[in-house]
Amino acid sequence: MTALPTALITGATSGIGLALARRLAATHRLVLSGRREPQKLPDKASYVGADLSEPGKAADVVHMALREAGITKLSKLVLNAGTGTYAAADAEDAGTIRHTLDVNLVASVLMAHRLAPLLEAGSGKLVLIGSVAHRGSGNMPSYAASKAGLSGLARSLRSEWNGRIGVQIIHPGPTRTPMHENAGYQPGGLDRLFFSADAMADEIARLIEADRPATTIMIAARLRRLVSGKRS
Ligand SMILES: NC(=O)c1ccc[n+]([C@@H]2O[C@H](COP(=O)([O-])OP(=O)(O)OC[C@H]3O[C@@H](n4cnc5c(N)ncnc54)[C@H](OP(=O)(O)O)[C@@H]3O)[C@@H](O)[C@H]2O)c1
């Protein structure tokens, strides 16, 4: 029997990451990461607890856990974990800004570097989860900056790795997950237009297969689905 390829997903304890894990579970051996272990893991999945607000330590913890599990190759590394604060630029203090940049950007740089040898061994691909906010968005300046930083990271690694490891960045549009409430944003009735986490995970899984270097998943795609009768 052929062994399943291994996919590591960060931020897999909630929202988009958890929904994506459910989608990839049939075709991958999964290693899921977050701060709190999900009550029920998908079949063949294991869990590594790592707090990305300490990026260097988290990269070491994840690297060590893979080594202890005998995993030497990765087919996919999906750096999906993310956080942010909904606040005007002058309302964020240095600690909050640093926290957002550490979790969303610094940890992604360090995880990518640390796990690159496993991706290369597995002819694998790095998938960065950005946001439509990477273009800039009011009341989320450090979040937007962190996601714009991921775009630069994707371009740099694509150049540096020169085809030895695939690099893809996917920028989701608004999605109904706990992230908005955690960030202090109340979308009100607007969230009826948002993607569900499952619908967004479907789009992301499809894009990972399609292999385009950079894609933004616009709300227009969601509206097309609603019009065509697929309500999720
Ligand atoms: N929801 C949207 O509208 C939207 C739109 C565009 C892009 N995105 C992006 O999509 C990704 C997933 O977001 P989501 O909407 O699914 O949010 P979510 O439901 O809040 O999930 C966020 C995930 O990130 C993890 N995480 C947060 N802080 C962490 C830390 N310090 N250390 C380790 N893990 C941490 C969480 O793990 P724990 O809970 O276990 O700590 C959780 O699994 C993020 O990168 C986000 O920026 C979301």
mmCIF file of C-alpha atoms and ligand atoms in Angstrom:
data_model
loop_
_atom_site.group_PDB
_atom_site.id
_atom_site.type_symbol
_atom_site.label_atom_id
_atom_site.label_comp_id
_atom_site.label_asym_id
_atom_site.label_seq_id
_atom_site.Cartn_x
_atom_site.Cartn_y
_atom_site.Cartn_z
ATOM 1 C CA MET A 1 0.000 0.000 0.000
ATOM 2 C CA THR A 2 1.342 3.463 -0.929
ATOM 3 C CA ALA A 3 1.825 5.798 2.049
ATOM 4 C CA LEU A 4 -0.296 8.931 2.022
ATOM 5 C CA PRO A 5 1.546 12.234 1.504
ATOM 6 C CA THR A 6 1.884 14.348 4.649
ATOM 7 C CA ALA A 7 0.327 17.808 5.007
ATOM 8 C CA LEU A 8 0.985 20.121 7.943
ATOM 9 C CA ILE A 9 -1.633 22.825 8.577
ATOM 10 C CA THR A 10 -1.203 25.592 11.144
ATOM 11 C CA GLY A 11 -4.269 27.241 12.650
ATOM 12 C CA ALA A 12 -6.113 23.958 12.167
ATOM 13 C CA THR A 13 -8.089 24.184 15.407
ATOM 14 C CA SER A 14 -10.748 26.572 14.124
ATOM 15 C CA GLY A 15 -12.391 28.188 11.104
ATOM 16 C CA ILE A 16 -10.795 27.815 7.688
ATOM 17 C CA GLY A 17 -7.865 25.656 8.857
ATOM 18 C CA LEU A 18 -10.117 23.104 10.568
ATOM 19 C CA ALA A 19 -12.422 22.941 7.521
ATOM 20 C CA LEU A 20 -9.417 22.494 5.214
ATOM 21 C CA ALA A 21 -8.099 19.688 7.444
ATOM 22 C CA ARG A 22 -11.410 17.843 7.053
ATOM 23 C CA ARG A 23 -11.083 18.169 3.259
ATOM 24 C CA LEU A 24 -7.490 16.940 3.073
ATOM 25 C CA ALA A 25 -8.040 14.103 5.569
ATOM 26 C CA ALA A 26 -9.065 11.573 2.912
ATOM 27 C CA THR A 27 -5.922 12.046 0.842
ATOM 28 C CA HIS A 28 -3.241 13.032 3.364
ATOM 29 C CA ARG A 29 -1.638 12.062 6.605
ATOM 30 C CA LEU A 30 -2.279 15.252 8.562
ATOM 31 C CA VAL A 31 -0.271 17.067 11.178
ATOM 32 C CA LEU A 32 -2.434 19.825 12.646
ATOM 33 C CA SER A 33 -1.169 22.700 14.737
ATOM 34 C CA GLY A 34 -2.700 25.350 16.963
ATOM 35 C CA ARG A 35 -2.656 26.397 20.585
ATOM 36 C CA ARG A 36 -5.540 24.209 21.790
ATOM 37 C CA GLU A 37 -6.069 20.617 20.663
ATOM 38 C CA PRO A 38 -9.396 19.977 18.870
ATOM 39 C CA GLN A 39 -11.688 17.603 20.739
ATOM 40 C CA LYS A 40 -11.954 15.323 17.722
ATOM 41 C CA LEU A 41 -9.136 14.995 15.231
ATOM 42 C CA PRO A 42 -9.809 13.740 11.707
ATOM 43 C CA ASP A 43 -8.669 10.143 11.040
ATOM 44 C CA LYS A 44 -4.902 9.687 10.589
ATOM 45 C CA ALA A 45 -4.258 13.158 11.995
ATOM 46 C CA SER A 46 -1.867 14.088 14.761
ATOM 47 C CA TYR A 47 -1.623 17.344 16.688
ATOM 48 C CA VAL A 48 1.266 19.625 17.661
ATOM 49 C CA GLY A 49 0.624 22.465 20.104
ATOM 50 C CA ALA A 50 2.725 25.539 19.290
ATOM 51 C CA ASP A 51 2.178 29.196 20.132
ATOM 52 C CA LEU A 52 3.262 31.254 17.125
ATOM 53 C CA SER A 53 3.530 34.421 19.198
ATOM 54 C CA GLU A 54 6.921 32.937 20.107
ATOM 55 C CA PRO A 55 7.917 32.237 16.509
ATOM 56 C CA GLY A 56 11.400 30.760 16.998
ATOM 57 C CA LYS A 57 10.272 28.424 19.779
ATOM 58 C CA ALA A 58 7.172 27.383 17.793
ATOM 59 C CA ALA A 59 9.244 26.505 14.698
ATOM 60 C CA ASP A 60 11.561 24.402 16.899
ATOM 61 C CA VAL A 61 8.619 22.629 18.586
ATOM 62 C CA VAL A 62 6.969 21.743 15.265
ATOM 63 C CA HIS A 63 10.266 20.642 13.690
ATOM 64 C CA MET A 64 11.021 18.422 16.691
ATOM 65 C CA ALA A 65 7.513 16.908 16.721
ATOM 66 C CA LEU A 66 7.863 15.927 13.061
ATOM 67 C CA ARG A 67 11.251 14.372 13.733
ATOM 68 C CA GLU A 68 9.905 12.415 16.709
ATOM 69 C CA ALA A 69 7.019 11.151 14.551
ATOM 70 C CA GLY A 70 9.542 9.970 11.936
ATOM 71 C CA ILE A 71 8.200 12.406 9.331
ATOM 72 C CA THR A 72 11.021 13.365 6.966
ATOM 73 C CA LYS A 73 8.988 14.575 3.983
ATOM 74 C CA LEU A 74 6.177 17.077 3.618
ATOM 75 C CA SER A 75 3.894 17.266 0.620
ATOM 76 C CA LYS A 76 2.169 20.440 1.810
ATOM 77 C CA LEU A 77 2.910 23.035 4.464
ATOM 78 C CA VAL A 78 -0.164 25.237 4.827
ATOM 79 C CA LEU A 79 0.678 28.261 6.988
ATOM 80 C CA ASN A 80 -2.868 29.301 7.788
ATOM 81 C CA ALA A 81 -2.780 30.450 11.438
ATOM 82 C CA GLY A 82 -3.595 34.106 11.781
ATOM 83 C CA THR A 83 -4.742 36.781 14.158
ATOM 84 C CA GLY A 84 -5.520 40.483 14.098
ATOM 85 C CA THR A 85 -7.133 43.421 15.812
ATOM 86 C CA TYR A 86 -9.821 45.626 14.360
ATOM 87 C CA ALA A 87 -8.633 49.077 15.424
ATOM 88 C CA ALA A 88 -7.550 52.386 13.923
ATOM 89 C CA ALA A 89 -3.807 52.836 13.410
ATOM 90 C CA ASP A 90 -3.424 55.123 16.435
ATOM 91 C CA ALA A 91 -5.346 52.733 18.699
ATOM 92 C CA GLU A 92 -2.882 49.832 18.468
ATOM 93 C CA ASP A 93 -0.015 49.724 20.944
ATOM 94 C CA ALA A 94 3.403 48.277 20.173
ATOM 95 C CA GLY A 95 2.608 44.981 21.912
ATOM 96 C CA THR A 96 -0.530 44.378 19.848
ATOM 97 C CA ILE A 97 1.232 45.281 16.603
ATOM 98 C CA ARG A 98 4.156 43.006 17.443
ATOM 99 C CA HIS A 99 1.793 40.139 18.339
ATOM 100 C CA THR A 100 0.017 40.354 14.964
ATOM 101 C CA LEU A 101 3.296 40.549 13.041
ATOM 102 C CA ASP A 102 4.853 37.695 15.047
ATOM 103 C CA VAL A 103 1.949 35.264 14.545
ATOM 104 C CA ASN A 104 1.111 36.157 10.943
ATOM 105 C CA LEU A 105 4.488 37.012 9.455
ATOM 106 C CA VAL A 106 7.576 36.270 11.568
ATOM 107 C CA ALA A 107 6.354 32.762 12.404
ATOM 108 C CA SER A 108 5.623 32.111 8.715
ATOM 109 C CA VAL A 109 9.149 33.135 7.692
ATOM 110 C CA LEU A 110 10.726 30.939 10.370
ATOM 111 C CA MET A 111 8.447 27.938 9.779
ATOM 112 C CA ALA A 112 9.094 28.122 6.032
ATOM 113 C CA HIS A 113 12.863 28.216 6.533
ATOM 114 C CA ARG A 114 12.867 25.522 9.197
ATOM 115 C CA LEU A 115 10.679 23.077 7.284
ATOM 116 C CA ALA A 116 12.067 23.749 3.789
ATOM 117 C CA PRO A 117 14.297 20.634 3.850
ATOM 118 C CA LEU A 118 11.244 18.434 4.527
ATOM 119 C CA LEU A 119 9.321 20.131 1.710
ATOM 120 C CA GLU A 120 12.226 19.637 -0.668
ATOM 121 C CA ALA A 121 12.526 15.961 0.335
ATOM 122 C CA GLY A 122 8.802 15.529 -0.340
ATOM 123 C CA SER A 123 8.753 17.515 -3.633
ATOM 124 C CA GLY A 124 6.285 19.579 -1.660
ATOM 125 C CA LYS A 125 4.652 22.954 -1.668
ATOM 126 C CA LEU A 126 4.401 25.849 0.758
ATOM 127 C CA VAL A 127 0.917 27.379 0.863
ATOM 128 C CA LEU A 128 0.612 30.756 2.593
ATOM 129 C CA ILE A 129 -2.840 31.942 3.630
ATOM 130 C CA GLY A 130 -2.952 35.714 3.233
ATOM 131 C CA SER A 131 -6.040 37.901 3.039
ATOM 132 C CA VAL A 132 -7.784 40.299 0.686
ATOM 133 C CA ALA A 133 -6.639 42.846 3.281
ATOM 134 C CA HIS A 134 -3.070 42.546 1.931
ATOM 135 C CA ARG A 135 -3.982 45.411 -0.413
ATOM 136 C CA GLY A 136 -4.610 47.634 2.599
ATOM 137 C CA SER A 137 -7.764 48.000 4.621
ATOM 138 C CA GLY A 138 -8.969 50.628 7.095
ATOM 139 C CA ASN A 139 -8.964 49.755 10.801
ATOM 140 C CA MET A 140 -6.684 46.795 10.395
ATOM 141 C CA PRO A 141 -3.298 48.368 9.594
ATOM 142 C CA SER A 142 -0.949 45.853 11.209
ATOM 143 C CA TYR A 143 -3.053 42.885 10.023
ATOM 144 C CA ALA A 144 -2.968 44.270 6.461
ATOM 145 C CA ALA A 145 0.781 44.904 6.750
ATOM 146 C CA SER A 146 1.389 41.339 7.950
ATOM 147 C CA LYS A 147 -0.565 39.903 5.009
ATOM 148 C CA ALA A 148 1.205 42.202 2.514
ATOM 149 C CA GLY A 149 4.437 40.903 4.044
ATOM 150 C CA LEU A 150 3.375 37.341 3.214
ATOM 151 C CA SER A 151 3.061 38.355 -0.465
ATOM 152 C CA GLY A 152 6.685 39.553 -0.398
ATOM 153 C CA LEU A 153 7.709 36.355 1.376
ATOM 154 C CA ALA A 154 6.006 34.222 -1.289
ATOM 155 C CA ARG A 155 7.754 36.070 -4.133
ATOM 156 C CA SER A 156 11.140 35.885 -2.386
ATOM 157 C CA LEU A 157 10.919 32.185 -1.593
ATOM 158 C CA ARG A 158 9.717 31.394 -5.123
ATOM 159 C CA SER A 159 12.830 33.100 -6.438
ATOM 160 C CA GLU A 160 15.165 31.597 -3.815
ATOM 161 C CA TRP A 161 13.835 28.052 -4.065
ATOM 162 C CA ASN A 162 13.737 28.252 -7.855
ATOM 163 C CA GLY A 163 11.271 25.421 -8.430
ATOM 164 C CA ARG A 164 12.855 23.018 -5.890
ATOM 165 C CA ILE A 165 9.869 23.727 -3.614
ATOM 166 C CA GLY A 166 6.531 25.082 -4.826
ATOM 167 C CA VAL A 167 5.247 28.320 -3.293
ATOM 168 C CA GLN A 168 1.660 29.490 -3.412
ATOM 169 C CA ILE A 169 -0.164 32.330 -1.681
ATOM 170 C CA ILE A 170 -3.957 32.373 -1.401
ATOM 171 C CA HIS A 171 -5.788 35.483 -0.200
ATOM 172 C CA PRO A 172 -9.247 34.564 1.171
ATOM 173 C CA GLY A 173 -12.097 37.034 1.133
ATOM 174 C CA PRO A 174 -14.404 37.527 4.158
ATOM 175 C CA THR A 175 -15.322 34.212 5.809
ATOM 176 C CA ARG A 176 -17.617 33.416 8.770
ATOM 177 C CA THR A 177 -15.206 32.262 11.479
ATOM 178 C CA PRO A 178 -14.505 33.280 15.087
ATOM 179 C CA MET A 179 -11.710 35.542 13.805
ATOM 180 C CA HIS A 180 -13.922 38.619 13.375
ATOM 181 C CA GLU A 181 -15.303 38.526 16.904
ATOM 182 C CA ASN A 182 -11.837 37.802 18.327
ATOM 183 C CA ALA A 183 -10.519 40.842 16.447
ATOM 184 C CA GLY A 184 -13.295 43.064 17.809
ATOM 185 C CA TYR A 185 -15.124 43.439 14.496
ATOM 186 C CA GLN A 186 -18.911 43.128 14.302
ATOM 187 C CA PRO A 187 -19.943 42.550 10.673
ATOM 188 C CA GLY A 188 -23.664 42.659 11.570
ATOM 189 C CA GLY A 189 -25.908 41.422 8.762
ATOM 190 C CA LEU A 190 -23.023 41.745 6.287
ATOM 191 C CA ASP A 191 -21.761 38.319 7.300
ATOM 192 C CA ARG A 192 -24.631 36.735 5.349
ATOM 193 C CA LEU A 193 -22.542 37.530 2.283
ATOM 194 C CA PHE A 194 -19.392 35.980 3.722
ATOM 195 C CA PHE A 195 -18.099 32.563 2.675
ATOM 196 C CA SER A 196 -18.747 29.811 5.185
ATOM 197 C CA ALA A 197 -15.534 28.197 6.459
ATOM 198 C CA ASP A 198 -16.458 25.042 4.503
ATOM 199 C CA ALA A 199 -17.018 26.944 1.243
ATOM 200 C CA MET A 200 -13.710 28.782 1.692
ATOM 201 C CA ALA A 201 -11.922 25.497 2.431
ATOM 202 C CA ASP A 202 -13.389 24.052 -0.797
ATOM 203 C CA GLU A 203 -12.014 27.027 -2.765
ATOM 204 C CA ILE A 204 -8.605 26.717 -1.096
ATOM 205 C CA ALA A 205 -8.397 22.939 -1.654
ATOM 206 C CA ARG A 206 -9.271 23.467 -5.330
ATOM 207 C CA LEU A 207 -6.633 26.197 -5.695
ATOM 208 C CA ILE A 208 -3.963 24.069 -4.014
ATOM 209 C CA GLU A 209 -4.594 21.422 -6.700
ATOM 210 C CA ALA A 210 -4.724 24.053 -9.482
ATOM 211 C CA ASP A 211 -1.317 25.321 -8.396
ATOM 212 C CA ARG A 212 -1.545 29.032 -9.283
ATOM 213 C CA PRO A 213 1.196 31.078 -7.572
ATOM 214 C CA ALA A 214 -1.086 33.807 -6.180
ATOM 215 C CA THR A 215 -4.879 34.025 -6.036
ATOM 216 C CA THR A 216 -7.394 36.245 -4.275
ATOM 217 C CA ILE A 217 -10.739 34.614 -3.493
ATOM 218 C CA MET A 218 -13.209 37.419 -3.984
ATOM 219 C CA ILE A 219 -16.703 37.659 -2.578
ATOM 220 C CA ALA A 220 -17.870 37.668 -6.233
ATOM 221 C CA ALA A 221 -17.046 33.940 -6.353
ATOM 222 C CA ARG A 222 -19.298 33.428 -3.330
ATOM 223 C CA LEU A 223 -22.126 35.346 -4.977
ATOM 224 C CA ARG A 224 -21.756 33.257 -8.154
ATOM 225 C CA ARG A 225 -22.118 30.119 -6.017
ATOM 226 C CA LEU A 226 -25.239 31.478 -4.318
ATOM 227 C CA VAL A 227 -26.774 32.346 -7.689
ATOM 228 C CA SER A 228 -25.975 28.872 -9.006
ATOM 229 C CA GLY A 229 -27.796 27.415 -5.969
ATOM 230 C CA LYS A 230 -24.857 26.088 -3.925
ATOM 231 C CA ARG A 231 -25.658 27.537 -0.501
ATOM 232 C CA SER A 232 -22.871 27.008 2.017
HETATM 233 N N1 LIG B 1 -12.148 34.867 8.399
HETATM 234 C C1 LIG B 1 -11.887 35.716 7.414
HETATM 235 O O1 LIG B 1 -12.736 36.523 6.998
HETATM 236 C C2 LIG B 1 -10.529 35.703 6.773
HETATM 237 C C3 LIG B 1 -10.365 36.475 5.609
HETATM 238 C C4 LIG B 1 -9.112 36.502 4.997
HETATM 239 C C5 LIG B 1 -8.069 35.762 5.527
HETATM 240 N N2 LIG B 1 -8.243 35.024 6.655
HETATM 241 C C6 LIG B 1 -7.101 34.277 7.153
HETATM 242 O O2 LIG B 1 -7.411 32.907 7.237
HETATM 243 C C7 LIG B 1 -6.628 32.294 8.257
HETATM 244 C C8 LIG B 1 -7.533 31.487 9.172
HETATM 245 O O3 LIG B 1 -8.403 32.393 9.835
HETATM 246 P P1 LIG B 1 -9.858 31.991 10.368
HETATM 247 O O4 LIG B 1 -10.789 32.989 9.833
HETATM 248 O O5 LIG B 1 -10.105 30.536 10.150
HETATM 249 O O6 LIG B 1 -9.667 32.343 11.913
HETATM 250 P P2 LIG B 1 -9.944 31.517 13.260
HETATM 251 O O7 LIG B 1 -11.175 30.696 13.139
HETATM 252 O O8 LIG B 1 -9.860 32.531 14.324
HETATM 253 O O9 LIG B 1 -8.698 30.541 13.325
HETATM 254 C C9 LIG B 1 -7.409 31.062 13.543
HETATM 255 C C10 LIG B 1 -6.464 29.891 13.751
HETATM 256 O O10 LIG B 1 -5.137 30.452 13.988
HETATM 257 C C11 LIG B 1 -4.623 29.918 15.204
HETATM 258 N N3 LIG B 1 -3.827 30.874 15.947
HETATM 259 C C12 LIG B 1 -4.175 32.147 16.288
HETATM 260 N N4 LIG B 1 -3.206 32.667 17.059
HETATM 261 C C13 LIG B 1 -2.262 31.705 17.218
HETATM 262 C C14 LIG B 1 -1.035 31.633 17.930
HETATM 263 N N5 LIG B 1 -0.573 32.648 18.670
HETATM 264 N N6 LIG B 1 -0.329 30.469 17.865
HETATM 265 C C15 LIG B 1 -0.781 29.422 17.156
HETATM 266 N N7 LIG B 1 -1.932 29.425 16.477
HETATM 267 C C16 LIG B 1 -2.665 30.563 16.511
HETATM 268 C C17 LIG B 1 -5.839 29.533 16.027
HETATM 269 O O11 LIG B 1 -5.442 28.500 16.897
HETATM 270 P P3 LIG B 1 -5.957 28.423 18.435
HETATM 271 O O12 LIG B 1 -7.379 28.893 18.404
HETATM 272 O O13 LIG B 1 -5.781 26.994 18.800
HETATM 273 O O14 LIG B 1 -5.099 29.345 19.177
HETATM 274 C C18 LIG B 1 -6.840 29.046 14.976
HETATM 275 O O15 LIG B 1 -6.643 27.690 14.688
HETATM 276 C C19 LIG B 1 -5.901 33.425 8.968
HETATM 277 O O16 LIG B 1 -4.586 33.535 8.488
HETATM 278 C C20 LIG B 1 -6.689 34.658 8.566
HETATM 279 O O17 LIG B 1 -5.900 35.825 8.590
HETATM 280 C C21 LIG B 1 -9.464 34.976 7.277
#
